[in-house]
PDB file of C-alpha atoms in Angstrom:
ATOM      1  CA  UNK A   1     -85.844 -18.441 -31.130  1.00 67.00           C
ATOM      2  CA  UNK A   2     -82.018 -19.750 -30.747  1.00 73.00           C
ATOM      3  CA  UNK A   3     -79.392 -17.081 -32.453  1.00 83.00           C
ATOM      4  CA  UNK A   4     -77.638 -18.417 -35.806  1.00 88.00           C
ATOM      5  CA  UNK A   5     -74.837 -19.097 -33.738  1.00 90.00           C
ATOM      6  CA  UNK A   6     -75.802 -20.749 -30.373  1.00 90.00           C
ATOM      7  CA  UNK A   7     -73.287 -22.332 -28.195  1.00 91.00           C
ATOM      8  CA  UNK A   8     -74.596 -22.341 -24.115  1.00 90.00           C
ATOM      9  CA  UNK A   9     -71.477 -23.264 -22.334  1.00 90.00           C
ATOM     10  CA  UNK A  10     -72.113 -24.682 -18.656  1.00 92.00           C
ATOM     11  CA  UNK A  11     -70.419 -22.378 -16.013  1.00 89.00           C
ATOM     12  CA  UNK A  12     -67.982 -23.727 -13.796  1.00 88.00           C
ATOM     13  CA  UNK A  13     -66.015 -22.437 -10.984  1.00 88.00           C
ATOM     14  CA  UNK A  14     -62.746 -23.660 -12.141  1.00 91.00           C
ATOM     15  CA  UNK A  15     -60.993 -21.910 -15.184  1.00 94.00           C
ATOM     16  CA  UNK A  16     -61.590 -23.820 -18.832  1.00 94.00           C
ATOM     17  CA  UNK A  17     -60.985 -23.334 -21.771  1.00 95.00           C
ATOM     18  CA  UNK A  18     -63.905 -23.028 -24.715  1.00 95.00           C
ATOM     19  CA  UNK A  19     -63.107 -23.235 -28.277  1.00 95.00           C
ATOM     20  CA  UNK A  20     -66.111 -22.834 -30.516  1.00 95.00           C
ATOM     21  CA  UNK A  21     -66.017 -23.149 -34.515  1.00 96.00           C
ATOM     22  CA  UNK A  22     -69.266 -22.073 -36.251  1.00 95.00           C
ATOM     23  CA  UNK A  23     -70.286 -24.751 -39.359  1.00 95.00           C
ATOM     24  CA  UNK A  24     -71.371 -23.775 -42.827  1.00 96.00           C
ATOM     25  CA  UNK A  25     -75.180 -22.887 -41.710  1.00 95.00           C
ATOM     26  CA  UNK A  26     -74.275 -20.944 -38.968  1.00 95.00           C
ATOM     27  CA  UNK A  27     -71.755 -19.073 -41.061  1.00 95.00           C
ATOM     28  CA  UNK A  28     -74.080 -18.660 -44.064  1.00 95.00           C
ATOM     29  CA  UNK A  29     -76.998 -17.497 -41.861  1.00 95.00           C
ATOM     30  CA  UNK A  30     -74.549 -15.042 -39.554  1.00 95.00           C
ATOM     31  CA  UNK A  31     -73.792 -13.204 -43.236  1.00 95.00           C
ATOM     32  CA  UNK A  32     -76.938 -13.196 -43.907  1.00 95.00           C
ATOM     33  CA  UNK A  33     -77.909 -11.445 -40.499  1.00 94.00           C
ATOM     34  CA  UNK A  34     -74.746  -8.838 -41.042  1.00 95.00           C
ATOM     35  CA  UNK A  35     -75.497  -8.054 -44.751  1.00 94.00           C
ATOM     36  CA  UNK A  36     -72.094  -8.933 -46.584  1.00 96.00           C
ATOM     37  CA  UNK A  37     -71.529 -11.401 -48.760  1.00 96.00           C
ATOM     38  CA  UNK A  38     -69.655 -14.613 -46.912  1.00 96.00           C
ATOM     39  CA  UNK A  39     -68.584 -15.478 -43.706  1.00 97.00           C
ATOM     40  CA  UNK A  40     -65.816 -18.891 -44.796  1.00 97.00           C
ATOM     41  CA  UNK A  41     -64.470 -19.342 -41.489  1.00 97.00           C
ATOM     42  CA  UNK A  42     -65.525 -18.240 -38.068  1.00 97.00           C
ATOM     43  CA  UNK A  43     -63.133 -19.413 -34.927  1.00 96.00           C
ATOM     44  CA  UNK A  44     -62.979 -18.508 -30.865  1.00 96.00           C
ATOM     45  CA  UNK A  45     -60.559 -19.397 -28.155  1.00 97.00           C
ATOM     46  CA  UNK A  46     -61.649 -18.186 -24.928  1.00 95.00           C
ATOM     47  CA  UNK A  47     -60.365 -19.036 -21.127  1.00 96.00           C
ATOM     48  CA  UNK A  48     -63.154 -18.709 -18.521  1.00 94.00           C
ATOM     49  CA  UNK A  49     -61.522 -17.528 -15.496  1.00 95.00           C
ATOM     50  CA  UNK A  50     -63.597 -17.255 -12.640  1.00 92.00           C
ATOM     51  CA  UNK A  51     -63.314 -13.587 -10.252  1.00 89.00           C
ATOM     52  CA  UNK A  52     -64.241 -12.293  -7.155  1.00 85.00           C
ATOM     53  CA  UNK A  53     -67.977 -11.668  -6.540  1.00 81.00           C
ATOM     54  CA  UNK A  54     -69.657 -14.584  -8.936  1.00 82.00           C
ATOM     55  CA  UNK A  55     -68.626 -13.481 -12.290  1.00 89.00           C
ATOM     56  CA  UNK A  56     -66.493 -15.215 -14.854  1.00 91.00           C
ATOM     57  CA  UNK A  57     -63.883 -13.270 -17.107  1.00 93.00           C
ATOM     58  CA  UNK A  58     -63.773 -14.815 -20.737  1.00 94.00           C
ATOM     59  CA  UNK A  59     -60.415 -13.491 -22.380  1.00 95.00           C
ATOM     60  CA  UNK A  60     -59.717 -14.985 -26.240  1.00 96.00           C
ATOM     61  CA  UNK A  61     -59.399 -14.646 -29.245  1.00 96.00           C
ATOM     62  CA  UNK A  62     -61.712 -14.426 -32.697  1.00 96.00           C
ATOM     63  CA  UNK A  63     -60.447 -15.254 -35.984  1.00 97.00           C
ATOM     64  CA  UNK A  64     -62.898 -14.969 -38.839  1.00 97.00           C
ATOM     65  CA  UNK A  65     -62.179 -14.925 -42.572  1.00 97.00           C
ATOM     66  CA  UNK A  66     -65.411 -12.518 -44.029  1.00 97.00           C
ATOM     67  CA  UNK A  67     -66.347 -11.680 -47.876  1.00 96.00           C
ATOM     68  CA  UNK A  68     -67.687  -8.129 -48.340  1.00 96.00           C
ATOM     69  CA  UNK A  69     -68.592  -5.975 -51.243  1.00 95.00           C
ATOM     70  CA  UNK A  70     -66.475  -2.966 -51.756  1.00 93.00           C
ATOM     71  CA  UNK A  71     -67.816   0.341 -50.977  1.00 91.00           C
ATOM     72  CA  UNK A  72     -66.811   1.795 -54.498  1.00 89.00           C
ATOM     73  CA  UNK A  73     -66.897  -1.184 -56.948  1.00 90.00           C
ATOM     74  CA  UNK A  74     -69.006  -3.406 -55.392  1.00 92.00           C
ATOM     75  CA  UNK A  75     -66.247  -6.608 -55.967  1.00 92.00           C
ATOM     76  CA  UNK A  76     -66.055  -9.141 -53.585  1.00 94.00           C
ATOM     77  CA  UNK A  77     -63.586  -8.126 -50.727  1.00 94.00           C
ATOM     78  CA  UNK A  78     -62.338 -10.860 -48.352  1.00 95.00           C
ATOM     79  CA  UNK A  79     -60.526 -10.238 -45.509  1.00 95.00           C
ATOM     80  CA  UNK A  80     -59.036 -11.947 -42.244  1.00 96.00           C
ATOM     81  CA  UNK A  81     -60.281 -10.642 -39.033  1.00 96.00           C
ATOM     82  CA  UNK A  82     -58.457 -11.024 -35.787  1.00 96.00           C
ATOM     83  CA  UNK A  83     -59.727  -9.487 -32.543  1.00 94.00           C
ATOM     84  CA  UNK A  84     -59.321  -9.949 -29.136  1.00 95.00           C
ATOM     85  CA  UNK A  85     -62.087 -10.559 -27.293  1.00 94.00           C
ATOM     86  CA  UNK A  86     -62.435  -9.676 -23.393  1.00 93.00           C
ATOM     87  CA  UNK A  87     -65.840 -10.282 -21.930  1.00 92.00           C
ATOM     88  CA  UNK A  88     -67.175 -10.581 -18.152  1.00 91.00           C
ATOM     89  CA  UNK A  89     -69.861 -13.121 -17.743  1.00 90.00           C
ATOM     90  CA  UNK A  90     -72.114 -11.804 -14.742  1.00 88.00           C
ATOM     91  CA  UNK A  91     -73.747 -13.873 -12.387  1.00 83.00           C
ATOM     92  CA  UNK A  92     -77.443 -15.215 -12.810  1.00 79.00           C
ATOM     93  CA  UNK A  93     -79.950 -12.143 -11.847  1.00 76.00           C
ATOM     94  CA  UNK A  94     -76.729  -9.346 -12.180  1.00 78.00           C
ATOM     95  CA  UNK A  95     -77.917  -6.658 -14.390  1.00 75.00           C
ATOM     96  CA  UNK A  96     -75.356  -5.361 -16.802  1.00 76.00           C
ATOM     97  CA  UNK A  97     -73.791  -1.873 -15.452  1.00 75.00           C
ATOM     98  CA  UNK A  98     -72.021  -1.065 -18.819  1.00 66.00           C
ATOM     99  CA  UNK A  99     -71.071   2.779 -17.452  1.00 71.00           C
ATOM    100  CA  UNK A 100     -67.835   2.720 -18.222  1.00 70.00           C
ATOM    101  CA  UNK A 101     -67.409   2.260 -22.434  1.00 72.00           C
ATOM    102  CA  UNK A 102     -63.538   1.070 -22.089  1.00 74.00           C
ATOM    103  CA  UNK A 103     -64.978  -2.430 -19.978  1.00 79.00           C
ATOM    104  CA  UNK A 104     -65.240  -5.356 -20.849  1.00 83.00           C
ATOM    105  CA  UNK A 105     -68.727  -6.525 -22.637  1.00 85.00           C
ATOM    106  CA  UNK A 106     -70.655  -7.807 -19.726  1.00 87.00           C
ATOM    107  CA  UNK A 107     -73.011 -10.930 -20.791  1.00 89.00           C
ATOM    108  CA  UNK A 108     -75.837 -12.498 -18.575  1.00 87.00           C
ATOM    109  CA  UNK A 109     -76.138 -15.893 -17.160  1.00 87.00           C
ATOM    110  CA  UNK A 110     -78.688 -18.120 -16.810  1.00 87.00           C
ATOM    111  CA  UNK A 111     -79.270 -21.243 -14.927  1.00 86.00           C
ATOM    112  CA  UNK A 112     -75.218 -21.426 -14.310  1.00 87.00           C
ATOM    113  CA  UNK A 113     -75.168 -21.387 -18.705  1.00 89.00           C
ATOM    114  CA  UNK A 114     -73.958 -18.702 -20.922  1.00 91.00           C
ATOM    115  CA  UNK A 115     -74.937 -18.014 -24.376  1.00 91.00           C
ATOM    116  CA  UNK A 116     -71.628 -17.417 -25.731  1.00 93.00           C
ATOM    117  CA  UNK A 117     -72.018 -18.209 -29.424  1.00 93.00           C
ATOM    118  CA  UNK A 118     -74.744 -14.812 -29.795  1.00 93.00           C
ATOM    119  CA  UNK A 119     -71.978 -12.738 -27.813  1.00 92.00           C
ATOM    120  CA  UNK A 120     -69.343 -13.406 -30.210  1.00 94.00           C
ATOM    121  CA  UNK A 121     -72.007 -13.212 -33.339  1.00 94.00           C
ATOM    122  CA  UNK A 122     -72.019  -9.355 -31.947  1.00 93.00           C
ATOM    123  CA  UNK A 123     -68.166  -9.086 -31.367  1.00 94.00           C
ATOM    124  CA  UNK A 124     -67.741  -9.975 -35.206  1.00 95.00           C
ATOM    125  CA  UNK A 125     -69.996  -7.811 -36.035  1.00 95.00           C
ATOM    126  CA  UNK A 126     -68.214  -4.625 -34.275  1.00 93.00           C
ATOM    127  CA  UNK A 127     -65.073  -5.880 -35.594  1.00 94.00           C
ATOM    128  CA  UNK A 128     -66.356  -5.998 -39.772  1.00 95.00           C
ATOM    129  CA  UNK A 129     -64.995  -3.043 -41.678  1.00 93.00           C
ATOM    130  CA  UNK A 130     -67.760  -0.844 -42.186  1.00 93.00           C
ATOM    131  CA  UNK A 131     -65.979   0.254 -45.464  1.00 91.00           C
ATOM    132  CA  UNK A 132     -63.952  -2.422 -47.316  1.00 92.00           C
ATOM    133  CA  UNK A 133     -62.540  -1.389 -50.437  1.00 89.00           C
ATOM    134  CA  UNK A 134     -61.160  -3.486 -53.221  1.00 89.00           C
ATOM    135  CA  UNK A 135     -56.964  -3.029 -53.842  1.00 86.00           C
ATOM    136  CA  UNK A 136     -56.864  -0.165 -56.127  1.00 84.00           C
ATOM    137  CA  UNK A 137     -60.277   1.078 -55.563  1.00 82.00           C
ATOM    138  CA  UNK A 138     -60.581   4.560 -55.847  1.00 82.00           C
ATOM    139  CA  UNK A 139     -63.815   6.479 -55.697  1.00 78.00           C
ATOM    140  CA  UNK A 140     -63.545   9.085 -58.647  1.00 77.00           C
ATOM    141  CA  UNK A 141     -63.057  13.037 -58.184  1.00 82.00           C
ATOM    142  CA  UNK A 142     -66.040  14.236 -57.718  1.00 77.00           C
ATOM    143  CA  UNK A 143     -66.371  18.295 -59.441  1.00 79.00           C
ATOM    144  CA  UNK A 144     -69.355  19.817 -58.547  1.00 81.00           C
ATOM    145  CA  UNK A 145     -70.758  22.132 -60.941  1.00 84.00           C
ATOM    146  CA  UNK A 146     -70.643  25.972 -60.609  1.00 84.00           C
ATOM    147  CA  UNK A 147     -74.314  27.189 -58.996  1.00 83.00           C
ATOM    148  CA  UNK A 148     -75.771  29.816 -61.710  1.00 82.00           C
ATOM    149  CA  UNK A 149     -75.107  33.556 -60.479  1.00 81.00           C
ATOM    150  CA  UNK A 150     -78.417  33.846 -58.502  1.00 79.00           C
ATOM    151  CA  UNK A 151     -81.006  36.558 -60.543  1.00 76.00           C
ATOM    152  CA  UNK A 152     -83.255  39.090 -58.593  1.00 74.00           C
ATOM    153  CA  UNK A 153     -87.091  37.626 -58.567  1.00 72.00           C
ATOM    154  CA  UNK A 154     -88.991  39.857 -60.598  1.00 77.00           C
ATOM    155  CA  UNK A 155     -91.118  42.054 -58.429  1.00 76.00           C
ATOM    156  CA  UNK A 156     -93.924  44.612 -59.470  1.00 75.00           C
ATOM    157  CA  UNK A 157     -92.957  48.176 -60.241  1.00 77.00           C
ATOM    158  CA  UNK A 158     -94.418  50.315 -57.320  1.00 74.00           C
ATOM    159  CA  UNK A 159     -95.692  53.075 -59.605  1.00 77.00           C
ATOM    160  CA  UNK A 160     -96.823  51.065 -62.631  1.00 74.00           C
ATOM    161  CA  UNK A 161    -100.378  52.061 -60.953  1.00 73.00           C
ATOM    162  CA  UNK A 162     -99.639  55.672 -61.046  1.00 76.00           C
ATOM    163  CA  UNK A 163     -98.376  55.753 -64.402  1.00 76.00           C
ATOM    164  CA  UNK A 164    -102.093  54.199 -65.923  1.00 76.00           C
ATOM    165  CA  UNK A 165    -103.739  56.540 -63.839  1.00 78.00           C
ATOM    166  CA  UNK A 166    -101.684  59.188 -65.694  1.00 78.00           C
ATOM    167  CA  UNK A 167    -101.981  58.096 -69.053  1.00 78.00           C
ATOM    168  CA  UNK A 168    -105.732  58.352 -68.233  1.00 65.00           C
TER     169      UNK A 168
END
């Protein structure tokens, strides 16, 4: 099954440049996929540069204009997002390493193609704000009640038996 957002770019060994624009579909179904309300515009500028050893570096930018609900009123929230995008395409049969969290994204190749549209599908969706909030929103104060002054459990008297035993 293709992503929403498929764009395999061929693989050269000269630098290009790759500019990919998602349509109304792919927009509509990447929402869908993240859980917010719109996605109305959806842009990427990457060079491929290749680098020693078979992989390509794929430096860019993403520019996305998203639709959200705010996290207190629920109102449509739409935002720009810009992020810069730095990923390392790795050659056909290299298994991502990914030890070090401060690298770049590493992506696999395939038959000298990339699948570059799903990788920036994810970089959107790490760069979403996980909490948008409408201008002005404010969640309210929040008092919680006193707890009730905690009352002994009632427990047997340990010489209620003795006493019937004396009253006969």
């Amino acid at each position: 099954m293709l992503p929403e957002f498929s764009r395999p770019i061929r693989l050269t060994p000269e630098p290009k440049e790759v500019v990919l624009d998602a349509n109304a579909a792919e927009r509509a179904a990447l929402a869908a996929r993240f859980g917010i309300l719109g996605i109305h515009a959806l842009a990427v500028r990457l060079l491929l540069r290749p680098e020693p050893g078979g992989t390509i570096r794929a430096r860019g930018t993403l520019s996305a204009e998203v639709e959200q609900a705010c996290v207190v009123t629920l109102e449509p929230v739409r935002q720009r997002v810009e992020a810069a995008l730095d990923l390392r395409i790795l050659g056909e049969g290299e298994a991502p390493a990914d030890e070090d969290p401060d690298s770049p994204d590493e992506i696999e190749s395939q038959g000298g193609t990339v699948e570059l549209g799903e990788a920036v599908a994810e970089q959107l969706a790490l760069a979403l704000d996980p909490y948008p909030r409408a201008e002005g929103a404010e969640l309210p104060e929040f008092d919680p009640p006193e707890p009730p002054e905690p009352t002994p459990p009632e427990r047997p008297n340990p010489f209620a038996g003795l006493a019937k035993l004396r009253r006969g």
